[in-house]
Coordinates of C-alpha atoms in Angstrom, one line a residue:
Chain A
M1 CA 67.9 27.6 -61.8
H2 CA 71.0 27.5 -59.6
V3 CA 74.2 26.2 -60.9
Q4 CA 77.2 24.9 -59.0
R5 CA 80.0 27.3 -59.7
H6 CA 83.8 26.9 -59.7
F7 CA 83.7 29.8 -57.4
D8 CA 81.8 27.8 -54.7
R9 CA 84.5 25.1 -54.7
D10 CA 87.2 27.8 -54.4
I11 CA 85.3 29.4 -51.5
E12 CA 85.0 26.0 -49.7
E13 CA 88.7 25.4 -50.2
I14 CA 89.7 28.8 -48.9
K15 CA 87.4 28.4 -46.0
A16 CA 88.9 25.0 -45.1
V17 CA 92.4 26.4 -45.1
L18 CA 91.3 29.4 -43.1
L19 CA 89.7 27.2 -40.5
R20 CA 92.7 25.0 -40.2
M21 CA 94.8 28.1 -39.7
G22 CA 92.2 29.4 -37.1
A23 CA 92.4 26.1 -35.2
M24 CA 96.2 26.3 -35.1
V25 CA 96.1 29.9 -33.9
E26 CA 93.6 28.9 -31.2
E27 CA 95.9 26.1 -30.2
A28 CA 98.9 28.5 -30.1
M29 CA 97.0 30.8 -27.8
Q30 CA 95.9 27.9 -25.6
Q31 CA 99.5 26.6 -25.3
S32 CA 100.8 30.1 -24.6
I33 CA 98.4 30.4 -21.7
R34 CA 99.5 27.0 -20.4
A35 CA 103.2 27.9 -20.8
L36 CA 102.5 31.1 -18.8
L37 CA 100.4 29.6 -16.0
D38 CA 102.5 26.3 -15.6
G39 CA 105.8 27.8 -16.5
D40 CA 106.0 25.0 -19.1
L41 CA 109.0 25.9 -21.3
A42 CA 108.7 22.9 -23.6
V43 CA 105.2 24.0 -24.6
A44 CA 106.5 27.6 -25.1
E45 CA 109.2 26.3 -27.4
Q46 CA 106.6 24.3 -29.3
V47 CA 104.5 27.4 -29.9
I48 CA 107.5 29.3 -31.3
A49 CA 108.4 26.4 -33.5
N50 CA 104.9 26.1 -34.9
D51 CA 104.6 29.7 -36.0
D52 CA 106.3 29.1 -39.4
R53 CA 103.4 26.8 -40.4
I54 CA 100.9 29.4 -39.6
D55 CA 102.8 32.0 -41.6
Q56 CA 102.9 29.5 -44.6
M57 CA 99.1 29.1 -44.4
E58 CA 98.7 32.9 -44.6
I59 CA 100.7 33.0 -47.8
Q60 CA 98.7 30.0 -49.2
I61 CA 95.4 31.8 -48.5
D62 CA 96.7 35.1 -49.9
Q63 CA 97.8 33.4 -53.2
H64 CA 94.5 31.6 -53.6
V65 CA 92.5 34.7 -53.0
I66 CA 94.5 36.8 -55.4
E67 CA 94.1 34.1 -58.1
L68 CA 90.4 34.1 -57.5
I69 CA 90.1 37.8 -57.9
A70 CA 92.2 37.7 -61.1
K71 CA 90.1 34.9 -62.7
M72 CA 86.6 35.3 -61.3
Q73 CA 86.1 39.0 -60.6
P74 CA 83.9 38.3 -57.6
A75 CA 80.8 40.5 -56.9
A76 CA 78.3 41.0 -54.2
G77 CA 78.5 38.3 -51.4
D78 CA 81.5 36.6 -53.1
L79 CA 83.3 40.0 -53.2
R80 CA 82.5 40.6 -49.5
F81 CA 83.7 37.0 -48.7
V82 CA 87.0 37.6 -50.5
A83 CA 87.5 41.0 -48.8
T84 CA 86.7 39.5 -45.4
V85 CA 89.2 36.6 -45.9
M86 CA 91.9 39.1 -46.9
K87 CA 91.4 41.1 -43.7
I88 CA 90.9 38.1 -41.4
T89 CA 94.0 36.1 -42.4
P90 CA 96.5 38.7 -41.3
E91 CA 94.6 39.2 -38.1
L92 CA 95.0 35.5 -37.4
E93 CA 98.6 35.5 -38.3
R94 CA 99.2 38.5 -35.9
I95 CA 97.4 36.7 -33.1
A96 CA 99.8 33.7 -33.6
D97 CA 102.8 36.1 -33.5
L98 CA 101.5 37.5 -30.2
A99 CA 101.1 34.0 -28.8
Q100 CA 104.7 33.5 -29.8
D101 CA 105.7 36.7 -28.1
V102 CA 104.0 35.5 -24.9
C103 CA 106.1 32.3 -25.0
E104 CA 109.3 34.3 -25.5
R105 CA 108.5 36.4 -22.4
V106 CA 107.7 33.1 -20.5
I107 CA 111.1 31.7 -21.3
E108 CA 112.7 35.0 -20.2
L109 CA 110.6 34.9 -17.0
S110 CA 112.0 31.4 -16.1
H111 CA 115.3 33.2 -15.3
E112 CA 113.6 35.7 -13.0
P113 CA 112.2 35.6 -9.5
A114 CA 108.6 34.5 -9.7
I115 CA 105.7 36.8 -9.0
K116 CA 102.7 35.1 -7.4
P117 CA 99.8 35.3 -7.6
M118 CA 99.4 36.7 -11.2
T119 CA 96.2 38.7 -10.5
Y120 CA 93.9 39.3 -13.4
L121 CA 96.3 38.0 -16.0
P122 CA 94.8 34.4 -16.2
R123 CA 91.3 35.8 -16.7
L124 CA 92.5 38.3 -19.2
A125 CA 94.2 35.5 -21.2
E126 CA 91.1 33.3 -21.1
D127 CA 88.8 36.1 -22.1
A128 CA 91.0 36.9 -25.0
Q129 CA 91.1 33.3 -26.1
K130 CA 87.3 33.0 -25.9
M131 CA 87.0 36.1 -28.0
V132 CA 89.2 34.6 -30.7
R133 CA 87.3 31.3 -30.6
D134 CA 83.9 33.1 -30.8
A135 CA 85.2 35.3 -33.7
L136 CA 86.1 32.3 -35.7
D137 CA 82.7 30.6 -34.9
A138 CA 80.9 33.8 -36.0
F139 CA 82.8 33.8 -39.3
V140 CA 82.1 30.1 -39.9
R141 CA 78.4 30.4 -39.1
G142 CA 78.0 33.9 -40.7
D143 CA 76.6 35.0 -37.3
A144 CA 76.6 38.8 -37.1
E145 CA 74.9 38.7 -33.7
L146 CA 77.7 36.6 -32.1
A147 CA 80.2 38.9 -33.8
R148 CA 78.7 42.0 -32.2
K149 CA 78.7 40.2 -28.8
V150 CA 82.5 39.6 -29.1
I151 CA 83.0 43.2 -30.1
R152 CA 81.2 44.4 -26.9
N153 CA 83.4 42.1 -24.8
D154 CA 86.5 44.0 -25.9
D155 CA 85.8 46.6 -23.3
V156 CA 86.0 44.0 -20.5
V157 CA 89.4 42.8 -21.8
D158 CA 90.7 46.4 -21.9
Q159 CA 89.6 46.8 -18.3
L160 CA 91.3 43.6 -17.2
T161 CA 94.5 44.7 -19.0
E162 CA 94.4 47.9 -17.0
E163 CA 93.7 46.1 -13.7
S164 CA 96.5 43.6 -14.4
F165 CA 98.9 46.5 -15.0
R166 CA 97.9 48.2 -11.7
A167 CA 98.4 45.0 -9.8
L168 CA 101.8 44.5 -11.3
L169 CA 102.7 48.1 -10.5
T170 CA 102.2 47.4 -6.8
Y171 CA 104.6 44.5 -7.0
M172 CA 107.2 46.8 -8.6
L173 CA 106.6 49.4 -5.9
E174 CA 107.0 46.8 -3.2
N175 CA 110.3 45.5 -4.3
P176 CA 112.7 46.6 -7.1
R177 CA 113.6 43.0 -7.7
N178 CA 110.1 42.5 -9.1
I179 CA 110.5 45.2 -11.7
S180 CA 112.0 43.1 -14.4
P181 CA 109.5 40.2 -14.2
A182 CA 106.6 42.6 -13.7
I183 CA 107.4 44.5 -16.8
R184 CA 107.6 41.2 -18.8
L185 CA 104.2 40.2 -17.4
T186 CA 102.8 43.7 -18.3
F187 CA 104.0 43.0 -21.9
I188 CA 102.2 39.7 -21.8
G189 CA 99.0 41.4 -20.6
K190 CA 99.3 43.8 -23.5
Y191 CA 99.8 40.9 -25.9
F192 CA 96.6 39.2 -24.8
E193 CA 94.8 42.6 -25.1
R194 CA 96.0 42.9 -28.7
M195 CA 94.9 39.3 -29.5
A196 CA 91.4 40.4 -28.3
D197 CA 91.7 43.4 -30.6
G198 CA 92.4 41.0 -33.4
A199 CA 89.2 39.1 -32.5
T200 CA 87.3 42.4 -32.6
N201 CA 88.7 43.2 -36.0
I202 CA 87.7 39.8 -37.3
C203 CA 84.2 40.3 -36.0
E204 CA 83.8 43.7 -37.6
M205 CA 84.6 42.0 -40.9
V206 CA 82.0 39.2 -40.1
V207 CA 79.4 41.9 -39.8
Y208 CA 80.5 43.3 -43.1
L209 CA 80.4 39.9 -44.7
V210 CA 76.9 39.2 -43.5
E211 CA 75.3 42.6 -43.7
G212 CA 77.5 44.7 -46.0
R213 CA 77.9 47.3 -43.3
M214 CA 81.2 48.7 -42.2
I215 CA 81.0 49.1 -38.4
K216 CA 84.6 49.7 -37.5
H217 CA 85.6 53.0 -35.9
S218 CA 82.0 53.6 -35.0
A219 CA 81.1 54.0 -31.3
D220 CA 78.0 51.7 -31.4
P221 CA 78.4 48.2 -32.8
S222 CA 74.7 47.6 -32.6
Chain B
M1 CA 65.7 63.5 -63.8
K2 CA 66.3 63.3 -67.5
I3 CA 64.2 60.2 -68.1
H4 CA 61.2 59.4 -66.0
V5 CA 59.4 56.0 -66.4
R6 CA 56.2 55.0 -64.6
D7 CA 54.2 51.8 -64.8
F8 CA 55.5 51.1 -68.3
D9 CA 54.4 47.9 -70.0
F10 CA 55.3 46.6 -73.4
Y11 CA 53.7 44.0 -75.6
Y12 CA 54.7 42.2 -78.8
G13 CA 51.2 41.3 -80.0
D14 CA 49.5 39.5 -77.1
T15 CA 52.8 38.8 -75.3
K16 CA 53.6 41.1 -72.5
V17 CA 57.4 41.5 -72.3
L18 CA 57.8 44.4 -69.8
H19 CA 55.8 44.6 -66.6
G20 CA 55.2 47.9 -64.8
I21 CA 58.7 49.4 -65.1
N22 CA 59.4 52.3 -62.8
L23 CA 62.8 54.0 -63.2
D24 CA 64.3 57.4 -63.2
V25 CA 67.5 58.1 -65.2
P26 CA 69.6 61.0 -63.8
E27 CA 71.1 63.5 -66.2
R28 CA 74.7 63.2 -67.2
Q29 CA 75.2 59.9 -65.6
V30 CA 75.7 56.4 -67.0
T31 CA 72.9 54.0 -66.2
A32 CA 73.5 50.4 -67.0
L33 CA 70.8 47.8 -67.7
I34 CA 71.8 44.3 -66.9
G35 CA 70.0 40.9 -66.9
P36 CA 69.9 37.6 -68.7
S37 CA 68.9 37.2 -72.4
G38 CA 65.3 37.9 -72.9
C39 CA 64.8 39.8 -69.7
G40 CA 63.5 42.9 -71.6
K41 CA 66.4 45.2 -71.2
S42 CA 66.9 45.8 -75.0
T43 CA 63.1 46.2 -75.5
F44 CA 63.2 48.8 -72.7
I45 CA 66.1 50.8 -74.0
R46 CA 64.5 50.8 -77.5
S47 CA 61.3 52.2 -75.9
I48 CA 63.2 55.3 -74.8
N49 CA 63.5 56.6 -78.4
R50 CA 60.6 54.7 -79.8
M51 CA 62.7 52.4 -81.9
N52 CA 60.2 49.7 -81.2
D53 CA 57.6 51.6 -83.3
V54 CA 59.0 50.0 -86.4
I55 CA 58.1 46.5 -85.2
P56 CA 54.5 45.5 -86.2
E57 CA 52.1 44.8 -83.4
A58 CA 54.5 46.2 -80.8
R59 CA 53.0 48.7 -78.3
G60 CA 53.9 50.3 -75.1
E61 CA 51.6 51.4 -72.3
G62 CA 52.4 53.7 -69.4
L63 CA 54.6 56.7 -69.1
I64 CA 58.0 57.6 -70.4
E65 CA 59.0 61.2 -70.1
V66 CA 62.1 62.9 -71.4
D67 CA 62.6 66.2 -69.7
G68 CA 59.1 66.0 -68.4
K69 CA 57.4 65.4 -71.7
N70 CA 55.6 62.2 -72.5
I71 CA 57.3 60.7 -75.5
Y72 CA 54.3 58.5 -76.3
A73 CA 51.8 61.4 -76.3
P74 CA 49.9 61.8 -79.6
G75 CA 51.5 64.2 -81.9
T76 CA 55.0 63.5 -80.7
D77 CA 57.6 64.2 -83.5
V78 CA 59.4 60.9 -83.4
V79 CA 62.2 62.0 -85.7
A80 CA 62.9 65.0 -83.5
L81 CA 62.8 62.6 -80.5
R82 CA 65.4 60.3 -82.1
R83 CA 67.6 63.3 -82.8
R84 CA 67.6 64.1 -79.0
V85 CA 67.9 60.5 -78.0
G86 CA 70.6 58.9 -80.1
M87 CA 71.3 55.2 -80.3
V88 CA 74.4 53.0 -80.9
F89 CA 73.8 49.3 -81.6
Q90 CA 75.7 46.1 -80.8
K91 CA 76.9 45.6 -84.3
S92 CA 78.4 48.7 -85.8
N93 CA 76.4 49.7 -88.8
P94 CA 78.3 52.3 -90.8
F95 CA 76.7 53.2 -94.2
P96 CA 78.7 52.1 -97.3
K97 CA 80.0 55.7 -97.7
S98 CA 83.0 57.7 -96.7
I99 CA 83.9 58.3 -93.0
F100 CA 83.0 62.0 -93.6
D101 CA 79.6 61.2 -95.2
N102 CA 78.7 58.8 -92.4
V103 CA 79.1 61.5 -89.7
A104 CA 77.6 64.2 -91.9
Y105 CA 74.6 62.0 -92.7
G106 CA 72.2 63.2 -90.0
L107 CA 73.2 66.8 -90.5
R108 CA 72.4 66.7 -94.2
I109 CA 69.1 64.9 -93.5
G110 CA 68.4 67.8 -91.1
G111 CA 69.0 70.3 -93.9
V112 CA 72.5 71.5 -93.2
R113 CA 74.2 72.4 -96.5
N114 CA 77.0 74.8 -95.4
K115 CA 80.3 73.1 -96.1
R116 CA 82.2 74.8 -93.3
E117 CA 79.5 73.9 -90.8
L118 CA 79.5 70.3 -92.0
A119 CA 83.3 70.0 -91.8
D120 CA 83.4 71.6 -88.3
T121 CA 80.7 69.3 -86.9
V122 CA 82.2 66.2 -88.4
E123 CA 85.6 67.1 -86.9
R124 CA 84.1 67.9 -83.5
S125 CA 82.0 64.7 -83.5
L126 CA 85.0 62.5 -84.4
Q127 CA 87.0 64.2 -81.7
R128 CA 84.3 63.6 -79.1
A129 CA 84.2 59.9 -80.2
A130 CA 88.0 59.7 -79.8
L131 CA 88.4 58.7 -83.5
W132 CA 89.7 62.0 -85.1
K133 CA 93.4 61.4 -84.7
E134 CA 93.1 58.0 -86.4
V135 CA 91.0 59.1 -89.4
K136 CA 91.7 62.8 -90.0
D137 CA 94.0 62.1 -93.0
R138 CA 91.5 59.7 -94.7
L139 CA 88.1 61.2 -94.1
H140 CA 87.0 60.4 -97.6
D141 CA 88.0 56.7 -97.5
S142 CA 85.3 54.2 -97.1
A143 CA 84.0 53.7 -93.5
M144 CA 83.9 49.9 -94.3
A145 CA 87.7 49.8 -94.2
L146 CA 87.9 50.8 -90.5
S147 CA 88.4 48.1 -87.8
G148 CA 85.4 46.9 -85.8
G149 CA 86.3 49.2 -82.9
Q150 CA 86.8 52.2 -85.1
Q151 CA 83.5 51.5 -86.9
Q152 CA 81.8 51.5 -83.5
R153 CA 83.4 54.8 -82.6
L154 CA 82.3 56.1 -86.0
C155 CA 78.7 55.2 -85.2
I156 CA 79.1 57.0 -81.9
A157 CA 80.4 60.1 -83.8
R158 CA 77.5 59.8 -86.2
A159 CA 75.0 59.8 -83.3
L160 CA 76.8 62.7 -81.6
A161 CA 76.8 64.8 -84.8
V162 CA 73.1 65.7 -84.5
D163 CA 73.9 66.9 -80.9
P164 CA 71.7 64.6 -78.9
E165 CA 71.1 64.9 -75.1
I166 CA 70.7 61.2 -74.5
L167 CA 72.8 58.4 -75.8
L168 CA 71.3 54.8 -75.8
M169 CA 73.9 52.1 -76.2
D170 CA 72.7 48.5 -76.8
E171 CA 75.7 46.3 -76.1
P172 CA 78.1 48.7 -77.8
A173 CA 81.3 46.7 -77.1
S174 CA 80.1 43.1 -77.2
A175 CA 81.6 42.4 -80.6
L176 CA 84.9 44.1 -79.9
D177 CA 88.3 42.9 -78.6
P178 CA 89.4 43.9 -75.1
I179 CA 91.5 46.9 -76.3
A180 CA 88.7 48.3 -78.5
T181 CA 86.3 47.7 -75.6
T182 CA 88.5 49.7 -73.2
K183 CA 88.5 52.6 -75.7
I184 CA 84.7 52.5 -75.8
E185 CA 84.5 52.4 -72.0
E186 CA 86.9 55.3 -71.7
L187 CA 84.8 57.2 -74.2
I188 CA 81.6 56.5 -72.3
S189 CA 83.3 58.0 -69.1
E190 CA 84.2 61.1 -71.1
L191 CA 80.9 61.5 -72.8
K192 CA 78.9 61.5 -69.6
E193 CA 80.3 65.0 -68.9
S194 CA 77.9 66.1 -71.7
Y195 CA 75.4 63.4 -72.2
T196 CA 73.0 61.2 -70.3
I197 CA 73.9 57.6 -71.2
V198 CA 71.9 54.4 -70.9
I199 CA 73.8 51.3 -71.8
V200 CA 72.6 47.7 -72.1
T201 CA 75.4 45.2 -71.5
H202 CA 75.8 41.5 -71.0
N203 CA 79.2 42.1 -69.5
M204 CA 78.7 42.7 -65.8
Q205 CA 82.2 43.9 -65.2
Q206 CA 81.6 46.5 -67.9
A207 CA 78.5 47.7 -66.1
A208 CA 80.5 47.8 -62.9
R209 CA 83.3 49.8 -64.5
V210 CA 81.4 52.4 -66.6
S211 CA 78.0 53.0 -64.8
D212 CA 76.9 55.2 -61.9
R213 CA 73.6 53.4 -61.5
T214 CA 72.6 49.9 -62.5
A215 CA 69.2 48.4 -63.2
F216 CA 68.8 44.6 -63.0
F217 CA 66.0 43.2 -65.2
M218 CA 64.6 39.7 -65.0
M219 CA 61.7 38.2 -67.0
G220 CA 60.4 41.6 -68.0
R221 CA 60.5 43.1 -64.5
L222 CA 62.9 45.6 -62.9
V223 CA 64.1 43.6 -59.9
E224 CA 66.5 46.2 -58.4
Y225 CA 67.8 49.6 -59.4
D226 CA 70.4 51.3 -57.3
D227 CA 73.9 52.8 -57.2
T228 CA 76.3 50.6 -59.1
N229 CA 78.4 50.1 -56.0
T230 CA 75.4 48.8 -54.1
I231 CA 74.4 46.4 -56.9
F232 CA 77.8 44.9 -57.1
I233 CA 78.9 45.0 -53.4
N234 CA 75.7 44.6 -51.4
P235 CA 72.5 44.2 -53.4
K236 CA 69.3 44.0 -51.5
E237 CA 67.5 41.4 -53.6
K238 CA 68.6 37.8 -53.6
M239 CA 67.8 37.5 -57.3
T240 CA 70.3 40.3 -58.0
E241 CA 72.9 38.7 -55.8
D242 CA 72.5 35.4 -57.7
Y243 CA 72.8 37.1 -61.1
V244 CA 75.8 39.2 -60.4
T245 CA 77.6 36.3 -58.7
G246 CA 76.9 34.0 -61.6
R247 CA 74.6 31.6 -59.7
F248 CA 71.9 31.8 -62.4
G249 CA 72.1 29.1 -65.0

């Protein structure tokens, strides 16, 4: 006979807050891309202002999880869930911080000569965003297959980051006036690459949650 | 393997309470038996030193070997078996005698009369049971005056005095407060250096803390037996998962 446990309610509550946080992080990423591509400074300011709320949600989840460990001593799937949440939450918070960093660079770029076109960078940003969205979906659905797919895509993002850097380097070589904005755009490329790394880390924990297998630091995610 | 169990069934009269148990207990490790009430774990642990023999109409079928010898073979010296396979029960059961006499009891039954030898063994056993410091100045006081936790450690000392190889513990800490429980758990960790320990416990956190391997019993069957880490982090069977996460009502 199965019984409804207090623990199930706690898990649902934690999941709900984590998903709200995830949605806010996705939105911050989306807005940072818009700020970058459209040069929309109002949106950039908005992302920076919203970051505090995401930080608060991280603290809220941490506290709930620590209380749960203290009171319930979770085991098996419950334990893997709790461990996963504790690893995923800071990844999400870091992704939001990186979106904020993008916006800060966008604001700085508004005082610089514009570089057009921004080769590779838009695709890099969109790919990173899709990885984060898919990572959250994989967590919600407990889908280890989707998680592995996201992890494999990280190589594509790394490649795009490199190509974006090379393109920006040619701008710098062409004209020293491009150096300052091109460096800022190189930073932005790196921020998106690290957001994709965050999605990869989340997906590694999803595989652990579902299968109990630690796949990080191994060459073959399959 | 210290204990080797194959296709072991157990009956109380016509009622079959253990079904085809297969399990190997490694030497000098702690093996925990967990499962809901009535799952057969106590019956099983009592089969390992034939404590069930005293129950009328109870019988076991199949194989249980200790060090490669079938303990149910005809002609087995059950008293000698129980000397090698000691047991500690849920409720501490000191005899209404002095602390010293409790620990010396098994030795005297075994014919030891030499006072020096008795005193040495009593001291060593009490030390191994982490009780010596607390009782060394009152060895001839009644054991009944000790606290519950001390009485349980006294029973462990009494079991150790006859120099067993295996220690069976049937919920040894379930009647103790958290501090006394911690002492028993620390003691178990120390004792496994010298003894093979099998422990039945209702407290899953205790199983997780003290054991190297865990066996999950359910309705007379062994559902899953693996490293304790695997049982508590990533069990293979859904029934085990449901039990260790408290989903079973």
